[in-house]
Amino acid sequence: MALGVGMKRESFLKGAMVLAVAGVLTRILGAVYRIPLVGLVGAEGVGLSNLVYPLYTMLLAISTMGIPIAISKLIAERIAKDNYRGAQRVFSYSLQVLLASGLVFSALLFLGARVFARDLFREPRAYMSIIAISPAILLVAVMSSFRGFFQGLQKMIPTAISQIVEQVVRVGTMLTLAYLLMPRGVEFAAAGITFGAVSGGLAGLCYLTWLYLRFRPEFMDRVRRYDGGGRDTEGSVIWEILRLSIPVSMAGLVLPLMQFFDSAIVVPRLQASGVPTEQATALFGRLAGMAFPIVNLPTMVTYALGIALVPAISAAMVSGRRGAAQRLAGKGLRVTMLFILPAMVGIYVLATPIMALLYPSEFSTAEAARQGGTLLATLVSGTLFLAAQQTSSGVLQGIGRTDVPVKSLLVGAAFKVAITWYLTGIPQYGVNGAALGSVIGFLVASSLNVSSAASLLGFTVHLGDLFVKPVLAVAVMALGARASFTWILGALHRQSIATVAAIGIGAVVYGVTLALIGGVYASDLEMVPRLGPRLAATLEKWGLLKHDD
């Protein structure tokens, strides 16, 4: 059923693409701003501010308790049964819970700032950064309730726009305060950087509140007209929210916990291997503040897929359309492979020039660029595993098995921590040991997750479409990207131009090769606004477009 003017439900893939585009834009902003930021505060300043983020994200994950995912699932199920009153109750009660928990954990971070800085990070200069970021937990927790509400209506545009608004304000604040505060010392500049999470969260919350107030009269009209027979009580709704959200929260906690372990392990282990403190912090800055953002950029597609899969699969299952849920799951995994594999291989092949392009002040020499490239190439090798874990988690959460992703991630985290601790203390591995630990951790977690999703839902995928054709297209792409980079660099002697051109050429070669070998479906192109239908018509005319069964 339509949700009113301007609030029409999106298809699963279009909703995912809307979120993915917003995610990519925010990640690009997050990557681009680091170029001038590194120039302003150096690797030490980046590393100092990044010490704080894992603690912040871990407490944020605890405060939100996975409730946004639970909201989207429960609202989607009620809307599928025309129970709008029940959907409104889910949102109202969850908002109250998130407001209370966000306030508690913001206060905890603020009041414990000195203890965290001195005893946990063993870096007293992090105190002001912790103080500066503490109010963000409350703001982002409340904002997440509004995002879950709109996602439950299978409307992803509000979440997408709020992400962009949040990131634009965040980046603007970070750069401005870093510039203004750096003369007072690197610890002040780092505090200005972390305060960007507060201003960004406030901006995103204001936008979503404004949008909800505009939409509320229309939605409340549906509440009055469509009861759906639901008789939810406050206690039953809160219990249902907690039953679903606590496992989701634990799963969401594992990822920032893995980052937190990096912040707590990497610098001390590097020091134990003989690396001086300032250099160890700078190396951690390269890992957490420079390489990780590049690696995370392509996974915004699968992060969006996971979010969009939850309400879509939930609505299908509650309506008795198990076959539709199976097709959604198979499509999600295939799109994951189509997007992530070329991004992963492309970054791997061009790792050294990419680091030199994005962070010229940090990787100005050939040796430094090579070291940065090795770090990025090692870390990006796990991108496909992280992406598969995200997509399969959306499938499992959609069918109500929210416990499985947390179990998979916990096992993966155990591998990651053990390998990171061991390898980072060995001089020949150093910070690359932490990157390798992340790769193996996500390999273990994704393997457990995907096998569980396939077993519980019973979906199947076509081996050729899922693996063979994307791998063949990526192999051709890798050859084309590397050859074009070498040729353009030799002709123009400009590495930046050669890098950008090779990325573009590689993308075109991949798309053309995939179409020629029959790896493109009509439903894939529906993800692309405006250009998608035109491209579909052209490929259809040339006989290069496949259709879903």
Coordinates of C-alpha atoms in Angstrom, one line a residue, residues 11 50 155 158 182 253 290 325 330 364 382 394 423:
S11 CA 11.7 -1.3 -4.3
N50 CA 41.2 8.2 16.1
K155 CA 11.6 4.6 2.6
P158 CA 15.2 10.4 4.7
M182 CA 46.1 23.7 16.0
L253 CA 29.1 -3.8 19.3
M290 CA 43.8 6.7 6.2
A325 CA 12.4 -13.6 0.7
G330 CA 20.0 -14.3 -3.4
S364 CA 55.6 12.1 -0.4
G382 CA 39.2 -8.5 3.5
G394 CA 20.5 -8.2 6.8
L423 CA 51.7 -10.2 14.4

